[in-house]
Coordinates of C-alpha atoms in Angstrom, one line a residue:
X86 CA 76.4 -82.2 -1.1
X87 CA 74.3 -81.0 1.8
X88 CA 71.0 -82.2 3.5
X89 CA 68.7 -79.8 5.3
X90 CA 66.0 -80.5 7.8
X91 CA 63.6 -78.5 10.1
X92 CA 62.8 -79.9 13.6
X93 CA 60.1 -78.2 15.8
X94 CA 59.7 -78.5 19.6
X95 CA 56.2 -80.2 19.0
X96 CA 56.2 -83.4 17.1
X97 CA 52.6 -82.7 16.0
X98 CA 53.5 -79.4 14.6
X99 CA 50.4 -78.1 16.2
X100 CA 50.2 -74.6 17.9
X101 CA 47.7 -72.2 19.0
X102 CA 47.6 -68.7 17.6
X103 CA 50.0 -66.6 19.9
X104 CA 52.1 -69.4 20.8
X105 CA 55.9 -69.4 20.6
X106 CA 57.4 -71.9 18.1
X107 CA 60.9 -73.2 18.9
X108 CA 62.9 -75.2 16.4
X109 CA 66.2 -75.7 14.7
X110 CA 67.5 -76.1 11.1
X111 CA 69.7 -79.1 10.9
X112 CA 72.2 -79.0 8.1
X113 CA 74.3 -82.2 7.2
X114 CA 77.4 -81.1 5.1
X115 CA 79.6 -83.8 3.4
X116 CA 83.3 -83.3 2.7
X117 CA 84.5 -79.7 2.4
X118 CA 83.0 -76.5 4.2
X119 CA 80.7 -74.5 2.1
X120 CA 80.5 -70.7 2.1
X121 CA 76.9 -69.1 1.9
X122 CA 75.3 -65.8 2.5
X123 CA 72.8 -66.8 5.1
X124 CA 70.2 -69.3 6.4
X125 CA 66.6 -67.9 6.4
X126 CA 63.5 -69.4 8.3
X127 CA 60.2 -68.3 6.7
X128 CA 56.8 -68.6 8.3
X129 CA 54.2 -68.6 5.6
X130 CA 50.4 -69.2 5.5
X131 CA 47.2 -68.2 4.1
X132 CA 43.7 -69.1 2.8
X133 CA 42.6 -70.2 -0.8
X134 CA 39.4 -70.6 -2.3
X135 CA 39.1 -72.1 -5.8
X136 CA 36.0 -73.1 -7.7
X137 CA 35.2 -74.4 -11.1
X138 CA 33.4 -71.9 -13.3
X139 CA 31.5 -74.2 -15.6
X140 CA 30.4 -71.4 -17.8
X141 CA 34.0 -70.3 -18.5
X142 CA 35.5 -73.7 -18.0
X143 CA 38.3 -72.5 -15.7
X144 CA 38.9 -72.4 -12.0
X145 CA 38.0 -69.0 -10.2
X146 CA 40.4 -68.4 -7.2
X147 CA 40.8 -66.1 -4.2
X148 CA 43.6 -65.9 -1.9
X149 CA 44.3 -64.3 1.5
X150 CA 47.7 -64.1 3.0
X151 CA 47.5 -64.7 6.9
X152 CA 51.2 -65.0 7.8
X153 CA 54.6 -64.1 5.9
X154 CA 57.5 -63.6 8.2
X155 CA 61.3 -64.3 7.4
X156 CA 64.1 -64.6 10.1
X157 CA 67.7 -64.7 9.5
X158 CA 69.2 -67.4 11.8
X159 CA 72.7 -67.5 10.4
X160 CA 74.9 -65.1 8.4
X161 CA 73.8 -61.7 6.8
X162 CA 70.5 -61.5 5.0
X163 CA 71.7 -58.3 3.1
X164 CA 75.3 -59.5 2.4
X165 CA 76.5 -59.1 -1.3
X166 CA 78.9 -62.0 -0.9
X167 CA 79.1 -65.3 0.8
X168 CA 80.1 -64.5 4.4
X169 CA 79.7 -67.7 6.6
X170 CA 80.7 -71.3 6.4
X171 CA 78.8 -74.4 6.9
X172 CA 81.2 -77.0 8.3
X173 CA 81.3 -80.7 7.4
X174 CA 79.1 -82.9 9.7
X175 CA 76.0 -81.9 11.6
X176 CA 75.2 -78.2 12.0
X177 CA 72.3 -77.0 14.1
X178 CA 70.8 -73.5 13.9
X179 CA 68.1 -72.6 16.5
X180 CA 65.2 -70.2 16.0
X181 CA 62.2 -69.0 17.9
X182 CA 59.1 -67.1 16.7
X183 CA 55.9 -66.0 18.3
X184 CA 52.8 -66.6 16.2
X185 CA 50.4 -63.8 15.7
X186 CA 47.3 -64.0 18.0
X187 CA 44.9 -63.2 15.0
X188 CA 45.7 -66.3 12.8
X189 CA 42.8 -68.3 11.6
X190 CA 42.7 -72.0 12.2
X191 CA 44.0 -74.6 9.9
X192 CA 41.3 -76.0 7.7
X193 CA 40.8 -78.2 4.6
X194 CA 37.6 -78.3 2.5
X195 CA 36.4 -79.2 -0.9
X196 CA 36.6 -75.7 -2.3
X197 CA 39.3 -74.2 -0.2
X198 CA 41.8 -74.5 2.6
X199 CA 43.7 -72.6 5.1
X200 CA 47.3 -73.9 5.5
X201 CA 50.8 -72.9 7.0
X202 CA 54.3 -73.9 6.7
X203 CA 57.8 -73.3 8.1
X204 CA 60.5 -73.1 5.4
X205 CA 64.2 -73.1 5.7
X206 CA 66.3 -71.6 2.9
X207 CA 70.1 -71.5 2.5
X208 CA 71.1 -68.6 0.3
X209 CA 74.3 -68.2 -1.6
X210 CA 75.2 -64.7 -3.0
X211 CA 73.0 -65.0 -6.1
X212 CA 70.8 -68.2 -5.7
X213 CA 69.3 -70.7 -3.5
X214 CA 71.6 -73.4 -2.3
X215 CA 69.2 -75.6 -0.5
X216 CA 65.6 -75.4 0.8
X217 CA 63.1 -77.5 2.8
X218 CA 59.7 -77.0 4.5
X219 CA 57.4 -78.7 7.0
X220 CA 53.8 -78.0 7.7
X221 CA 52.4 -76.0 10.6
X222 CA 48.9 -76.5 12.1
X223 CA 47.3 -73.7 13.8
X224 CA 44.4 -73.5 16.2
X225 CA 42.9 -70.0 16.1
X226 CA 41.6 -68.0 19.1
X227 CA 38.0 -67.1 19.6
X228 CA 37.1 -65.4 22.9
X229 CA 33.4 -65.7 23.4
X230 CA 33.5 -62.9 26.0
X231 CA 34.0 -60.6 23.0
X232 CA 30.9 -61.9 21.1
X233 CA 27.8 -60.1 22.2
X234 CA 25.5 -62.8 21.0
X235 CA 27.2 -65.6 22.8
X236 CA 25.3 -65.0 26.1
X237 CA 21.8 -64.7 24.5
X238 CA 19.2 -67.2 25.0
X239 CA 17.9 -68.5 21.7
X240 CA 14.6 -70.4 20.9
X241 CA 12.4 -71.4 18.1
X242 CA 8.8 -72.6 17.8
X243 CA 7.4 -74.6 14.9
X244 CA 4.3 -76.5 14.1
X245 CA 2.9 -78.6 11.3
X246 CA -0.4 -80.0 10.4
X247 CA -0.7 -83.7 9.4
X248 CA -3.1 -85.0 6.8
X249 CA -4.2 -88.6 6.2
X250 CA -4.2 -90.4 2.8
X251 CA -7.7 -89.3 2.1
X252 CA -6.8 -85.7 2.9
X253 CA -8.6 -85.6 6.3
X254 CA -7.0 -83.5 9.0
X255 CA -4.9 -85.7 11.3
X256 CA -4.0 -83.1 14.0
X257 CA -0.7 -81.1 14.4
X258 CA 2.8 -81.5 15.8
X259 CA 4.2 -78.6 17.8
X260 CA 7.8 -78.1 18.5
X261 CA 9.4 -75.8 21.1
X262 CA 13.4 -75.7 21.0
X263 CA 15.7 -73.5 23.1
X264 CA 19.2 -73.0 24.5
X265 CA 20.1 -70.8 27.6
X266 CA 23.1 -69.3 25.6
X267 CA 24.5 -69.3 22.2
X268 CA 28.2 -69.7 22.7
X269 CA 30.1 -72.8 23.6
X270 CA 33.6 -74.3 23.6
X271 CA 35.1 -77.7 23.0
X272 CA 34.0 -80.4 25.6
X273 CA 31.2 -78.2 26.9
X274 CA 27.7 -79.7 27.4
X275 CA 24.8 -77.9 25.5
X276 CA 22.0 -77.8 28.0
X277 CA 19.0 -77.9 25.3
X278 CA 15.3 -77.9 26.1
X279 CA 12.8 -79.6 23.7
X280 CA 9.1 -79.8 24.1
X281 CA 7.1 -81.7 21.5
X282 CA 3.3 -81.9 21.4
X283 CA 2.0 -84.8 19.4
X284 CA -1.6 -83.8 18.6
X285 CA -2.0 -86.6 16.0
X286 CA -2.9 -90.3 15.8
X287 CA 0.6 -91.2 14.6
X288 CA 3.6 -92.5 16.7
X289 CA 6.6 -90.3 16.3
X290 CA 9.5 -92.8 16.4
X291 CA 12.4 -90.6 15.4
X292 CA 13.4 -87.4 17.3
X293 CA 17.1 -86.3 16.9
X294 CA 19.4 -83.3 17.5
X295 CA 22.3 -82.8 15.1
X296 CA 25.3 -80.4 15.2
X297 CA 25.8 -79.0 11.8
X298 CA 29.0 -77.2 10.5
X299 CA 28.4 -75.0 7.4
X300 CA 31.3 -73.9 5.4
X301 CA 30.9 -70.7 3.2
X302 CA 33.6 -70.1 0.4
X303 CA 33.8 -66.3 -0.7
X304 CA 35.3 -65.1 -3.9
X305 CA 35.2 -61.4 -4.9
X306 CA 33.2 -60.5 -1.8
X307 CA 30.4 -62.9 -2.9
X308 CA 29.4 -66.2 -1.4
X309 CA 30.0 -68.8 -4.1
X310 CA 29.6 -72.1 -2.5
X311 CA 28.4 -73.5 0.9
X312 CA 28.7 -77.0 2.3
X313 CA 27.4 -78.7 5.4
X314 CA 28.7 -81.5 7.5
X315 CA 27.0 -83.3 10.4
X316 CA 29.4 -83.2 13.5
X317 CA 27.4 -84.9 16.1
X318 CA 23.9 -86.6 16.5
X319 CA 21.9 -87.7 19.5
X320 CA 18.4 -89.3 19.5
X321 CA 15.6 -88.4 21.7
X322 CA 12.6 -90.3 23.2
X323 CA 9.6 -91.6 21.0
X324 CA 6.4 -89.7 21.3
X325 CA 3.1 -91.6 21.5
X326 CA -0.2 -90.1 20.0
X327 CA -1.7 -87.4 22.1
X328 CA 1.2 -87.1 24.3
X329 CA 3.4 -84.0 25.2
X330 CA 7.1 -85.0 25.7
X331 CA 9.8 -82.7 27.3
X332 CA 13.4 -83.7 26.6
X333 CA 16.2 -81.9 28.3
X334 CA 20.0 -82.4 27.8
X335 CA 20.7 -82.5 31.5
X336 CA 21.5 -86.1 32.3
X337 CA 24.6 -87.9 31.3
X338 CA 22.6 -90.2 29.0
X339 CA 20.9 -87.1 27.1
X340 CA 23.9 -84.7 27.3
X341 CA 25.0 -83.2 24.0
X342 CA 28.8 -82.5 24.3
X343 CA 30.7 -80.2 21.9
X344 CA 33.5 -82.4 20.3
X345 CA 37.0 -81.7 21.4
X346 CA 38.9 -81.1 18.1
X347 CA 36.1 -78.7 16.8
X348 CA 37.1 -75.6 14.6
X349 CA 35.9 -72.3 16.1
X350 CA 33.1 -70.2 14.3
X351 CA 34.4 -68.2 11.3
X352 CA 37.9 -69.8 11.6
X353 CA 38.5 -66.8 13.9
X354 CA 39.7 -64.3 11.4
X355 CA 39.5 -65.7 7.7
X356 CA 37.4 -63.5 5.5
X357 CA 37.1 -65.8 2.4
X358 CA 36.3 -69.1 4.3
X359 CA 33.7 -68.8 7.0
X360 CA 32.5 -71.6 9.3
X361 CA 29.2 -71.5 11.1
X362 CA 27.3 -73.9 13.3
X363 CA 23.7 -74.7 14.0
X364 CA 21.8 -77.2 16.0
X365 CA 19.1 -78.9 14.1
X366 CA 16.1 -80.8 15.6
X367 CA 14.2 -83.2 13.4
X368 CA 11.0 -85.1 14.2
X369 CA 10.1 -88.0 11.8
X370 CA 7.4 -90.6 11.6
X371 CA 9.7 -93.4 10.5
X372 CA 7.2 -96.2 10.5
X373 CA 5.6 -95.0 7.1
X374 CA 8.2 -96.0 4.4
X375 CA 7.0 -93.2 2.1
X376 CA 7.7 -90.5 4.7
X377 CA 10.7 -92.2 6.3
X378 CA 13.2 -89.4 4.9
X379 CA 10.8 -86.6 5.2
X380 CA 10.7 -84.5 8.5
X381 CA 7.3 -83.9 10.0
X382 CA 8.8 -80.8 11.7
X383 CA 12.2 -79.4 12.1
X384 CA 14.0 -76.4 13.4
X385 CA 17.4 -74.8 13.6
X386 CA 19.2 -72.8 16.3
X387 CA 22.5 -70.8 15.6
X388 CA 25.5 -71.9 17.7
X389 CA 28.8 -70.0 18.2
X390 CA 31.7 -72.3 18.9
X391 CA 34.8 -70.4 20.6
X392 CA 38.1 -71.4 22.1
X393 CA 37.9 -69.2 25.2
X394 CA 34.7 -69.9 27.3
X395 CA 32.3 -67.2 28.8
X396 CA 33.7 -66.2 32.2
X397 CA 30.7 -66.8 34.3
X398 CA 30.2 -70.4 32.9
X399 CA 32.1 -73.5 34.2
X400 CA 32.9 -76.5 31.7
X401 CA 32.2 -79.8 33.2
X402 CA 35.0 -82.3 32.8
X403 CA 34.9 -84.3 29.5
X404 CA 33.9 -87.9 29.6
X405 CA 36.7 -90.3 28.4
X406 CA 36.1 -91.3 24.8
X407 CA 36.7 -94.9 23.5
X408 CA 37.9 -93.7 20.2
X409 CA 39.8 -90.5 19.3
X410 CA 37.8 -87.6 18.2
X411 CA 37.6 -86.9 14.4
X412 CA 40.3 -84.6 13.0
X413 CA 39.1 -81.0 12.2
X414 CA 41.2 -81.3 9.0
X415 CA 39.1 -84.2 7.5
X416 CA 37.2 -83.8 4.3
X417 CA 33.5 -83.0 4.5
X418 CA 30.5 -85.0 3.6
X419 CA 29.5 -82.1 1.4
X420 CA 26.3 -80.5 0.4
X421 CA 25.8 -77.4 -1.6
X422 CA 22.4 -76.0 -0.6
X423 CA 20.9 -79.6 -1.0
X424 CA 22.9 -82.8 -0.4
X425 CA 25.5 -83.1 -3.2
X426 CA 26.5 -86.4 -4.5
X427 CA 30.1 -87.2 -5.0
X428 CA 31.4 -86.0 -8.4
X429 CA 33.9 -87.9 -10.6
X430 CA 37.4 -86.7 -10.6
X431 CA 36.9 -84.9 -14.0
X432 CA 33.9 -82.9 -14.6
X433 CA 32.2 -83.8 -17.9
X434 CA 31.3 -80.3 -18.8
X435 CA 34.9 -79.0 -18.4
X436 CA 38.5 -79.9 -19.3
X437 CA 39.7 -79.0 -15.9
X438 CA 40.8 -82.0 -13.8
X439 CA 39.5 -81.7 -10.2
X440 CA 40.7 -84.8 -8.5
X441 CA 43.3 -82.8 -6.6
X442 CA 41.3 -79.6 -6.5
X443 CA 41.6 -77.0 -5.1
X444 CA 45.3 -76.3 -4.8
X445 CA 46.7 -75.2 -1.4
X446 CA 47.9 -71.7 -0.7
X447 CA 51.4 -72.7 -1.1
X448 CA 50.9 -74.2 -4.4
X449 CA 49.3 -71.1 -5.8
X450 CA 51.8 -68.6 -4.2
X451 CA 55.0 -70.7 -4.7
X452 CA 56.1 -68.4 -7.7
X453 CA 56.0 -65.5 -5.2
X454 CA 57.8 -67.1 -2.1
X455 CA 61.1 -68.9 -2.5

C-alpha cells in the first residue's frame, strides 16, 4: 500500500502568474518495493460558466482551458513497461514549474469560476497506481501601462428636479463627479472630486460613494448573466438647502483606498468571465421614509483595477487595518440587472439541483484528465 502527497513551497498555495512553483511529491510505501512506469505532475486549470436554462430545464455550460502542462519527475513517461522502483519508506521527488504570465486570476462566483490544481499521478504500465491533487490559487497580472484608458480623466454631470407632494417645483440637485485617472491598483487612494449643488428646500442627509464589482458570464459569445457586488463604501457630508458642497478624497478621513485583495479588471485574460468595476455616487434624502431607498441623483464612473501601477504615479503606503481584507474568492451578494434575492437550493421550475451549482472546471473535465 502507498500514500501520496504534494507539498508546495508556499503554504497558501498562492502564486502570481509568471511565478515559479517549487514542490515535491511525497510517496510513503509500506513493505516491499513497487515497480512503476513513472510519476507525473500535472498543472491544470480553467474557467467554467454554467447557467440553468429554465426553458429547456438543463444547465448550459461553457469551458475555457487556461493551463494544461504535464511534467515527468521520475521514470520514463513513454516506457512500455514498469522501469523504476518506489522503495519502502518515505520517498521525495522534487519538481519546479514556471507559470505562464497570461493566466487569469482564481475566481469563484454564482454562475462560474476560474480554478487551478496541481495533480500527481503514479503510472504503472497500463493503469494509474495512485493519484492526488492540491488546489492552486493564481493572482493574474494586469499592467495598467498597457491600457490606453488608464491615464484618462473621467467625469460625469447629472441633475434632477424635485417636486413637492402638490406637484410644485421644489428646485433641482446638480452633481459633478470626476477622477483624475481611470486606472488604479490595490492599496491606491482614489482622489475623487464631488460637487453637489442643492437648490431645493430639502436637507440631503445621505451622500455616499461605492466601489462596485460587476461580473459578466459569457456562453457561446453572448453575455448570459451579470452580477454585482459592493466592495467598499464611504459616506460624505450632508448638504443643507441652498448650499453647494465640494467633497474631495484628499484627507485621510475622506480617502477612498482600493482594497488589498481585489481582483484585477477582466480577470486579466479570461474570455468567458469578465470582471469590471465602477464608482457609484448616490445622493439621498433619507429623512423622508417614502424616499428612503430612492436616490435623488446618482452617477457612475468606470474604474480599471490592475496589478502593475502606472509608472508616473506613486502609491502611498496602506493604512494598517484592524481586520484582514475580504477574500477575493468569497461568494457574491449577487444581483442580476436588479437586486436578486437568494434562491432556494432547488428551483421550482426545473428538476436540476442547484445547491452546489455550478460545478468547477475540474469536475467538468475530470473525464478528460486523469
